N, CA, C and O of each residue as an XYZ file, in Angstrom:
640
protein
N      20.232    -66.980    -46.148
C      19.881    -68.390    -46.544
C      20.450    -68.767    -47.423
O      20.889    -69.855    -47.048
N      20.818    -68.567    -48.579
C      21.058    -69.296    -49.425
C      22.840    -69.034    -49.648
O      23.527    -69.557    -50.526
N      23.303    -68.085    -48.586
C      24.741    -67.723    -48.678
C      25.342    -68.752    -47.789
O      26.471    -69.219    -47.943
N      24.551    -69.054    -46.898
C      24.714    -69.979    -45.247
C      25.175    -71.467    -46.076
O      26.183    -72.166    -45.976
N      24.124    -71.565    -46.798
C      23.992    -72.816    -47.853
C      24.817    -72.927    -48.352
O      25.238    -74.052    -48.084
N      25.795    -72.185    -49.372
C      25.952    -71.947    -50.094
C      27.755    -72.537    -49.856
O      28.476    -73.385    -50.383
N      27.939    -71.107    -48.320
C      28.932    -71.246    -47.779
C      29.286    -72.832    -47.386
O      30.401    -73.262    -47.682
N      28.512    -73.518    -46.849
C      28.423    -74.695    -45.790
C      28.718    -75.688    -46.766
O      29.571    -76.552    -46.561
N      27.753    -75.575    -48.304
C      28.623    -76.513    -48.595
C      30.460    -76.403    -49.802
O      31.049    -77.313    -50.386
N      30.773    -74.981    -49.716
C      32.418    -74.220    -50.187
C      32.916    -75.437    -48.957
O      33.582    -76.462    -49.106
N      32.431    -74.974    -47.998
C      33.291    -75.691    -47.185
C      33.072    -76.967    -47.037
O      34.241    -77.309    -46.856
N      32.577    -77.768    -46.985
C      32.709    -79.117    -47.246
C      33.252    -79.714    -48.114
O      33.735    -80.839    -47.988
N      33.247    -78.839    -49.426
C      34.031    -79.425    -50.417
C      35.557    -79.096    -50.459
O      36.308    -79.520    -51.338
N      35.833    -78.521    -49.709
C      36.992    -77.872    -49.226
C      37.628    -79.035    -48.403
O      38.667    -79.501    -48.869
N      37.214    -79.493    -47.407
C      37.153    -80.130    -45.953
C      37.177    -81.783    -47.283
O      38.161    -82.496    -47.086
N      36.291    -82.249    -48.366
C      36.527    -83.542    -48.931
C      37.366    -83.678    -49.988
O      37.533    -84.767    -50.537
N      38.167    -82.212    -50.488
C      39.194    -82.411    -51.523
C      40.254    -82.459    -50.644
O      41.001    -83.355    -51.037
N      40.938    -81.643    -49.081
C      41.931    -81.750    -48.821
C      42.025    -83.422    -47.853
O      42.942    -83.719    -47.087
N      41.232    -83.992    -48.068
C      40.709    -85.370    -47.171
C      41.326    -86.185    -48.773
O      41.680    -87.318    -48.448
N      41.451    -86.069    -49.626
C      41.443    -86.948    -50.691
C      42.316    -86.865    -51.472
O      42.416    -87.887    -52.151
N      43.505    -85.576    -51.863
C      43.985    -85.287    -52.105
C      45.840    -85.251    -51.301
O      46.105    -84.562    -50.316
N      46.558    -85.881    -51.810
C      47.728    -85.947    -51.167
C      49.168    -85.606    -52.254
O      49.101    -85.691    -53.481
N      50.138    -85.306    -51.660
C      51.313    -85.188    -52.085
C      52.257    -86.116    -52.870
O      53.203    -86.572    -52.228
N      52.175    -86.358    -53.773
C      53.350    -87.533    -54.388
C      54.544    -87.549    -55.260
O      54.643    -87.168    -56.427
N      55.607    -88.162    -54.316
C      56.789    -87.677    -55.175
C      56.882    -87.969    -56.747
O      56.800    -89.152    -57.078
N      57.033    -87.069    -57.679
C      56.354    -87.890    -59.042
C      57.647    -88.759    -59.588
O      57.538    -89.344    -60.665
N      59.037    -88.844    -58.731
C      59.851    -90.134    -58.843
C      59.658    -91.282    -57.922
O      60.311    -92.326    -57.915
N      59.265    -91.149    -57.613
C      58.648    -92.254    -56.900
C      58.073    -93.681    -58.012
O      57.516    -93.379    -59.068
N      58.271    -95.143    -57.658
C      57.624    -96.360    -58.113
C      56.164    -96.168    -57.392
O      56.103    -96.159    -56.163
N      55.007    -96.016    -58.189
C      53.960    -95.855    -57.742
C      53.254    -97.956    -58.347
O      53.436    -98.375    -59.490
N      52.646    -98.675    -57.395
C      52.295    -99.856    -57.488
C      50.574    -99.982    -56.926
O      49.993    -99.980    -55.840
N      50.077   -100.126    -58.885
C      48.079    -99.742    -58.410
C      48.127   -101.318    -59.117
O      48.434   -101.418    -60.305
N      47.850   -102.349    -58.425
C      47.731   -103.805    -58.746
C      48.384   -104.203    -59.490
O      48.270   -104.262    -60.714
N      49.343   -104.603    -58.653
C      50.825   -105.109    -59.156
C      50.849   -104.108    -60.363
O      50.066   -104.647    -61.146
N      51.351   -102.824    -61.035
C      51.302   -102.753    -62.172
C      52.085   -101.674    -61.825
O      51.568   -100.826    -61.097
N      53.482   -101.490    -62.276
C      54.241   -100.252    -61.671
C      54.640    -99.586    -62.566
O      54.762   -100.015    -63.714
N      54.923    -98.387    -62.192
C      54.801    -96.724    -63.002
C      56.377    -96.519    -62.883
O      57.195    -96.360    -61.976
N      56.375    -96.579    -63.833
C      58.225    -95.265    -63.760
C      58.295    -94.323    -64.623
O      58.077    -94.377    -65.833
N      58.508    -93.724    -64.180
C      58.281    -91.809    -64.971
C      59.489    -92.681    -66.121
O      60.226    -93.654    -65.959
N      59.162    -91.568    -67.535
C      59.636    -92.104    -68.493
C      61.217    -91.541    -68.485
O      61.542    -90.608    -67.751
N      62.125    -92.183    -69.348
C      64.129    -91.840    -69.326
C      64.434    -91.176    -70.820
O      63.844    -91.420    -71.873
N      65.024    -90.687    -70.695
C      65.287    -90.161    -71.902
C      66.591    -90.733    -72.728
O      67.759    -90.411    -72.512
N      66.159    -91.573    -73.635
C      66.712    -92.729    -74.480
C      67.620    -91.348    -75.963
O      68.274    -91.738    -76.930
N      67.383    -90.148    -75.689
C      68.004    -89.482    -76.944
C      68.335    -88.992    -76.800
O      68.233    -88.944    -75.574
N      69.448    -87.507    -77.370
C      70.237    -87.153    -76.830
C      69.731    -85.826    -76.957
O      70.196    -84.879    -76.323
N      68.635    -85.727    -77.896
C      67.825    -84.149    -78.391
C      66.936    -84.953    -78.701
O      66.880    -86.076    -79.204
N      65.690    -83.598    -78.014
C      64.180    -83.753    -78.096
C      63.925    -82.561    -79.056
O      64.840    -81.738    -79.054
N      63.234    -82.383    -79.596
C      62.308    -81.062    -80.936
C      61.063    -81.190    -80.274
O      60.521    -82.254    -79.974
N      60.595    -79.919    -80.040
C      59.305    -80.207    -79.715
C      58.224    -78.060    -79.687
O      58.285    -76.873    -79.367
N      57.582    -78.973    -80.210
C      56.844    -76.960    -80.827
C      55.577    -76.921    -79.549
O      54.860    -77.889    -79.293
N      55.513    -75.718    -78.918
C      53.997    -75.169    -77.940
C      53.305    -74.440    -78.954
O      53.564    -73.252    -79.149
N      52.316    -75.150    -79.715
C      51.448    -73.730    -80.346
C      50.460    -73.158    -79.726
O      49.705    -73.889    -79.087
N      50.311    -72.276    -79.746
C      48.793    -71.118    -79.647
C      48.528    -70.083    -80.772
O      49.122    -69.311    -81.524
N      47.002    -70.622    -80.369
C      45.967    -69.350    -81.491
C      45.159    -69.301    -80.807
O      44.164    -69.969    -81.089
N      45.158    -68.569    -79.677
C      44.169    -68.015    -78.730
C      44.785    -66.742    -77.691
O      45.788    -66.573    -76.997
N      44.163    -66.359    -77.866
C      44.210    -64.608    -76.762
C      43.840    -65.154    -75.541
O      44.448    -64.604    -74.623
N      43.209    -65.874    -75.240
C      42.854    -66.255    -73.547
C      43.865    -66.569    -72.390
O      44.520    -67.588    -72.169
N      43.773    -65.128    -71.582
C      45.040    -64.803    -71.247
C      45.548    -66.315    -69.855
O      46.731    -66.574    -69.634
N      44.310    -67.113    -69.097
C      45.262    -68.162    -68.630
C      45.586    -69.356    -69.470
O      46.328    -70.208    -68.981
N      45.236    -69.474    -70.368
C      45.943    -70.478    -71.539
C      47.346    -69.586    -71.746
O      48.363    -69.779    -71.080
N      47.220    -68.649    -72.714
C      48.401    -68.049    -73.278
C      49.722    -68.424    -71.363
O      50.656    -69.110    -70.948
N      49.001    -67.621    -71.070
C      49.935    -67.950    -69.366
C      50.324    -69.332    -69.008
O      51.512    -69.646    -68.919
N      49.095    -70.397    -68.742
C      49.944    -71.848    -68.563
C      50.754    -72.516    -70.104
O      51.383    -73.565    -69.968
N      50.716    -72.109    -70.975
C      51.065    -72.419    -71.694
C      52.838    -71.926    -71.569
O      53.717    -72.781    -71.452
N      53.120    -70.526    -71.616
C      54.641    -70.271    -70.840
C      54.894    -71.324    -70.010
O      55.744    -72.153    -70.335
N      54.335    -71.412    -69.069
C      54.716    -71.991    -67.430
C      54.464    -73.230    -67.988
O      55.635    -73.585    -67.854
N      54.030    -74.031    -68.413
C      54.454    -75.307    -69.237
C      55.725    -75.628    -69.641
O      56.402    -76.569    -69.224
N      56.146    -74.486    -70.800
C      57.414    -74.558    -71.827
C      58.566    -74.387    -70.230
O      59.226    -75.397    -69.983
N      58.687    -73.566    -69.575
C      59.154    -72.907    -69.020
C      59.774    -74.598    -67.815
O      60.882    -74.957    -67.420
N      58.410    -75.147    -67.647
C      58.875    -76.643    -66.508
C      59.437    -77.212    -67.344
O      60.561    -77.587    -67.012
N      59.048    -77.514    -68.594
C      59.853    -78.463    -69.755
C      61.438    -78.178    -69.723
O      62.322    -79.034    -69.751
N      61.577    -76.966    -69.668
C      63.500    -76.589    -69.911
C      64.055    -77.036    -68.112
O      65.181    -77.271    -67.675
N      62.998    -77.012    -67.577
C      63.582    -77.445    -65.963
C      63.477    -78.809    -65.372
O      63.788    -79.220    -64.255
N      62.844    -79.536    -66.633
C      62.835    -81.260    -66.424
C      64.170    -81.743    -66.312
O      65.114    -81.495    -67.062
N      64.143    -82.537    -65.186
C      65.772    -82.557    -64.780
C      66.187    -83.639    -66.358
O      67.183    -83.457    -67.057
N      65.109    -84.731    -66.595
C      65.658    -85.452    -67.649
C      65.915    -85.286    -68.924
O      66.308    -86.078    -69.780
N      65.538    -83.691    -68.971
C      65.606    -82.880    -70.563
C      66.477    -81.816    -70.428
O      66.723    -80.993    -71.309
N      66.987    -81.845    -69.200
C      68.100    -80.445    -69.230
C      69.082    -81.025    -70.445
O      69.275    -82.211    -70.712
N      69.676    -79.798    -71.139
C      70.799    -79.700    -72.395
C      70.092    -80.580    -72.906
O      70.694    -81.510    -72.369
N      69.332    -81.071    -73.483
C      68.327    -81.904    -74.711
C      66.729    -81.644    -75.355
O      65.780    -82.254    -75.848
N      67.169    -80.319    -74.974
C      65.562    -79.637    -75.836
C      65.848    -78.276    -76.493
O      66.329    -77.239    -76.036
N      65.353    -78.648    -77.834
C      64.938    -77.162    -78.364
C      63.204    -77.457    -78.153
O      62.351    -78.328    -77.987
N      63.418    -76.188    -78.286
C      61.640    -75.855    -78.622
C      61.198    -74.805    -79.146
O      61.956    -73.898    -78.801
N      60.163    -74.306    -79.971
C      59.522    -73.279    -80.353
C      58.341    -72.546    -80.155
O      57.483    -73.429    -80.121
N      57.873    -71.652    -80.029
C      56.861    -71.642    -79.486
C      56.016    -70.915    -80.765
O      56.357    -69.777    -81.087
N      54.814    -71.642    -81.554
C      54.580    -71.387    -82.305
C      53.390    -70.314    -82.320
O      52.887    -70.641    -81.245
N      52.588    -69.269    -82.777
C      51.321    -68.213    -82.675
C      51.479    -68.382    -83.861
O      52.359    -68.531    -84.708
N      49.658    -68.288    -83.639
C      48.996    -67.586    -84.761
C      47.720    -67.419    -84.984
O      47.162    -68.109    -84.132
N      46.578    -66.676    -85.923
C      45.519    -66.553    -85.129
C      45.760    -65.506    -84.221
O      46.794    -64.839    -84.266
N      44.654    -65.283    -83.208
C      44.978    -64.342    -81.976
C      46.232    -65.249    -81.348
O      46.379    -65.177    -80.128
N      46.551    -65.545    -81.612
C      47.724    -66.253    -80.293
C      49.096    -65.097    -80.422
O      50.105    -65.009    -79.723
N      48.630    -64.255    -81.665
C      49.387    -63.546    -81.963
C      49.654    -62.090    -80.046
O      50.595    -61.783    -79.314
N      48.577    -61.831    -80.120
C      48.734    -61.833    -78.734
C      49.935    -61.851    -77.538
O      50.245    -60.786    -77.004
N      50.480    -62.899    -77.215
C      51.526    -63.463    -76.294
C      52.728    -62.544    -76.735
O      53.584    -62.170    -75.933
N      52.727    -62.264    -77.859
C      53.767    -61.071    -77.926
C      53.991    -59.886    -77.870
O      55.096    -59.378    -77.679
N      52.608    -59.132    -78.085
C      52.535    -57.757    -77.911
C      53.560    -56.731    -77.063
O      53.429    -56.911    -75.852
N      54.186    -56.078    -77.278
C      54.657    -54.956    -76.173
C      53.651    -54.536    -75.249
O      54.061    -54.108    -74.170
N      52.395    -54.570    -75.451
C      51.262    -54.287    -75.014
C      50.146    -55.365    -74.150
O      48.986    -55.554    -73.783
N      51.404    -55.820    -74.171
C      50.395    -57.037    -72.763
C      52.419    -57.188    -72.292
O      53.239    -57.921    -72.845
N      52.571    -56.567    -71.555
C      53.551    -56.815    -70.526
C      53.389    -57.092    -69.538
O      53.870    -56.448    -68.606
N      52.474    -58.413    -69.337
C      52.736    -59.466    -68.504
C      53.072    -60.160    -68.352
O      53.224    -60.579    -67.204
N      53.541    -60.982    -69.728
C      53.701    -62.080    -70.506
C      55.413    -61.897    -70.790
O      56.014    -62.968    -70.711
N      56.468    -60.417    -71.181
C      57.359    -60.426    -71.415
C      58.241    -60.747    -70.075
O      59.427    -61.069    -70.147
N      57.643    -60.643    -69.046
C      59.516    -61.118    -67.721
C      59.187    -62.878    -68.282
O      60.256    -63.477    -68.162
N      58.228    -63.712    -68.760
C      58.390    -64.836    -68.912
C      59.220    -64.966    -70.183
O      60.389    -65.302    -69.995
N      58.738    -64.713    -71.763
C      58.928    -64.702    -72.282
C      60.576    -64.393    -72.371
O      61.073    -65.369    -72.934
N      61.285    -63.725    -72.141
C      62.700    -62.970    -71.718
C      63.529    -64.743    -70.744
O      64.484    -65.483    -70.979
N      62.494    -64.674    -69.723
C      63.410    -66.219    -69.338
C      63.081    -67.046    -70.032
O      63.689    -68.075    -69.738
N      62.114    -67.249    -71.208
C      62.039    -68.500    -72.133
C      63.278    -68.297    -73.197
O      64.073    -69.105    -73.678
N      63.090    -66.727    -73.381
C      63.988    -66.809    -74.595
C      65.324    -66.652    -73.775
O      66.129    -66.232    -74.606
N      65.978    -66.781    -72.537
C      66.994    -66.621    -72.468
C      67.708    -68.739    -72.006
O      68.823    -69.229    -71.832
N      66.361    -69.259    -71.998
C      66.946    -71.019    -71.880
C      66.867    -71.529    -73.454
O      66.930    -72.728    -73.724
N      66.717    -70.459    -74.511
C      66.668    -70.881    -75.970
C      65.668    -70.758    -76.495
O      65.805    -70.666    -77.715
N      64.006    -70.676    -75.925
C      63.635    -71.083    -76.793
C      62.925    -70.086    -78.133
O      63.006    -68.891    -77.846
N      62.455    -70.267    -79.103
C      62.703    -69.192    -79.854
C      61.216    -69.203    -80.406
O      60.581    -70.251    -80.529
N      60.609    -67.698    -80.793
C      59.398    -67.600    -80.923
C      58.953    -67.548    -82.510
O      59.512    -66.872    -83.374
N      58.039    -68.247    -82.657
C      57.441    -67.391    -84.338
C      56.409    -67.356    -84.467
O      55.658    -68.311    -84.267
N      55.938    -65.809    -84.982
C      54.506    -65.965    -85.682
C      54.212    -65.772    -87.466
O      54.731    -65.221    -88.437
N      52.895    -66.719    -87.088
C      52.782    -66.697    -88.635
C      52.527    -65.161    -89.551
O      52.049    -64.088    -89.184
N      53.017    -65.563    -90.727
C      52.661    -64.056    -91.159
C      51.461    -63.822    -91.935
O      51.156    -62.664    -92.221
N      50.725    -64.832    -92.316
C      49.126    -64.400    -93.020
C      49.242    -63.841    -91.928
O      49.428    -62.660    -92.219
N      49.254    -64.003    -90.205
C      48.491    -63.106    -88.831
C      48.656    -61.805    -88.705
O      47.898    -60.877    -88.425
N      50.042    -61.916    -89.020
C      50.869    -60.401    -88.966
C      49.949    -59.588    -90.801
O      49.252    -58.573    -90.782
N      50.078    -59.927    -91.334
C      48.837    -59.151    -92.012
C      47.353    -59.173    -92.094
O      46.762    -58.178    -92.514
N      46.686    -60.281    -91.707
C      45.287    -59.983    -91.079
C      45.042    -59.038    -90.522
O      44.208    -58.170    -90.779
N      46.151    -59.181    -89.252
C      45.747    -57.961    -87.642
C      46.767    -56.741    -88.260
O      47.091    -55.865    -87.457
N      47.320    -56.642    -89.745
C      48.251    -55.711    -89.698
C      48.855    -55.104    -88.348
O      48.622    -54.114    -87.653
N      49.662    -56.081    -88.320
C      50.997    -56.230    -87.464
C      52.100    -55.245    -87.702
O      52.291    -54.767    -88.821
N      52.870    -54.919    -86.597
C      54.151    -53.631    -86.919
C      55.287    -54.852    -85.939
O      54.884    -55.105    -84.803
N      56.031    -55.238    -86.191
C      57.113    -56.175    -85.940
C      57.863    -55.353    -84.766
O      58.447    -55.989    -83.889
N      57.849    -54.005    -84.749
C      58.248    -53.338    -83.825
C      57.844    -53.269    -82.602
O      58.404    -53.084    -81.522
N      57.119    -53.390    -82.835
C      55.245    -53.739    -81.317
C      55.101    -54.983    -80.301
O      54.595    -55.207    -79.202
N      56.132    -55.943    -81.699
C      56.120    -57.282    -80.949
C      57.524    -57.548    -80.281
O      58.530    -56.969    -80.690
N      57.544    -58.201    -79.525
C      58.900    -58.533    -78.447
C      59.403    -59.328    -79.139
O      58.987    -60.218    -79.881
N      61.004    -58.696    -78.655
C      62.422    -58.829    -80.255
C      62.688    -59.947    -79.822
O      62.931    -60.534    -78.767
N      62.525    -60.201    -81.512
C      63.284    -61.713    -81.502
C      62.303    -62.904    -81.978
O      62.820    -64.018    -82.066
N      61.277    -62.805    -82.215
C      59.407    -62.699    -82.659
C      60.374    -63.029    -84.496
O      60.827    -62.063    -85.111
N      60.518    -64.601    -85.099
C      60.639    -64.952    -86.480
C      59.214    -64.701    -87.149
O      58.204    -64.973    -86.500
N      59.146    -64.323    -88.098
C      57.843    -64.653    -89.044
C      58.016    -65.766    -89.869
O      59.214    -66.010    -90.007
N      57.404    -66.410    -90.373
C      57.121    -67.247    -90.857
C      55.758    -67.157    -92.107
O      54.839    -66.345    -92.214
N      56.080    -68.228    -92.838
C      55.279    -67.381    -94.240
C      53.590    -68.546    -93.494
O      52.528    -68.218    -94.025
N      53.516    -69.370    -92.733
C      52.105    -69.237    -92.485
C      52.326    -70.525    -91.133
O      53.004    -71.543    -91.269
N      51.514    -70.106    -89.802
C      51.472    -71.130    -89.396
C      51.786    -72.131    -89.376
O      52.924    -72.503    -89.090
N      50.508    -73.090    -89.787
C      50.054    -74.229    -90.523
C      50.848    -74.591    -91.311
O      51.009    -75.811    -91.362
N      51.528    -73.881    -92.082
C      52.953    -75.020    -92.690
C      54.357    -74.917    -91.941
O      55.361    -75.583    -92.195
N      54.253    -74.239    -91.265
C      55.603    -74.212    -90.003
C      55.120    -75.699    -89.202
O      55.849    -76.659    -89.451
N      54.193    -75.894    -88.460
C      53.463    -76.980    -87.546
C      53.676    -78.156    -88.694
O      54.767    -78.721    -88.626
N      52.776    -78.597    -89.739
C      52.969    -79.558    -90.668
C      54.461    -80.192    -91.385
O      54.783    -81.326    -91.737
N      55.228    -78.752    -91.404
C      56.667    -79.456    -91.822
C      57.916    -79.614    -90.683
O      59.022    -80.098    -90.921
N      57.509    -79.149    -89.555
C      57.828    -79.479    -88.224
C      57.838    -81.232    -87.659
O      58.686    -82.060    -87.328
N      56.415    -81.162    -87.789
C      56.266    -82.779    -87.832
C      56.502    -84.142    -88.441
O      56.564    -85.309    -88.054
N      56.650    -83.190    -90.030
C      57.052    -84.190    -90.723
C      58.527    -84.487    -90.696
O      58.980    -85.583    -91.027
N      59.386    -83.301    -90.221
C      60.844    -83.349    -89.429
C      60.879    -84.109    -88.282
O      62.015    -84.188    -87.814
N      59.684    -84.932    -87.419
C      59.572    -85.621    -86.222
C      59.357    -85.059    -84.811
O      59.148    -85.549    -83.701
N      59.566    -83.190    -85.579
C      59.276    -82.871    -83.885
C      57.808    -83.015    -83.017
O      56.939    -83.615    -83.650
N      57.567    -82.728    -82.180
C      56.749    -83.637    -80.988
C      55.944    -81.964    -80.791
O      56.592    -80.936    -80.595
N      54.299    -82.029    -80.907
C      53.670    -80.900    -80.645
C      53.138    -80.897    -79.403
O      52.685    -81.862    -78.787
N      53.227    -79.548    -78.999
C      52.131    -79.505    -77.580
C      50.827    -78.015    -77.954
O      50.809    -76.789    -78.061
N      50.204    -78.826    -78.004
C      48.439    -77.988    -78.254
C      47.608    -77.535    -77.271
O      46.471    -77.927    -77.536
N      47.635    -76.735    -76.005
C      46.993    -76.397    -75.315
C      45.426    -75.895    -75.442
O      44.817    -75.513    -74.443
């Protein structure tokens, strides 16, 4: 009986969601209450941002990598974007060769120009060997220091 009720609620929920969602063209102008929305337009020739990872949560790591991938493919940002991925704490897991599920995306991002950074304090705290990490990971004295200095230099940051 419980499973029948749960199944019915699930079906009703899916029907409600399917009726209340629609696909929207992100480049179109939407008018709501006489307020027009237009997507942001690039006004600079170069944008610098860092994505920050301090977790070993698979879903969060994966979505961060996908977000970086999507940023490189945003038509407004093509050839205007400099990205670094700063990992510290348990975020080092993204770079481990023993986590092969991230390797193809890391390779693609590296080919796009993404630079990979890892906190040296994390390397020491977790006794990491650079030979066990994705090729091209760049140690920095501290992840937080890297973030502070780059923010001071005008970089934006995204921390999912």
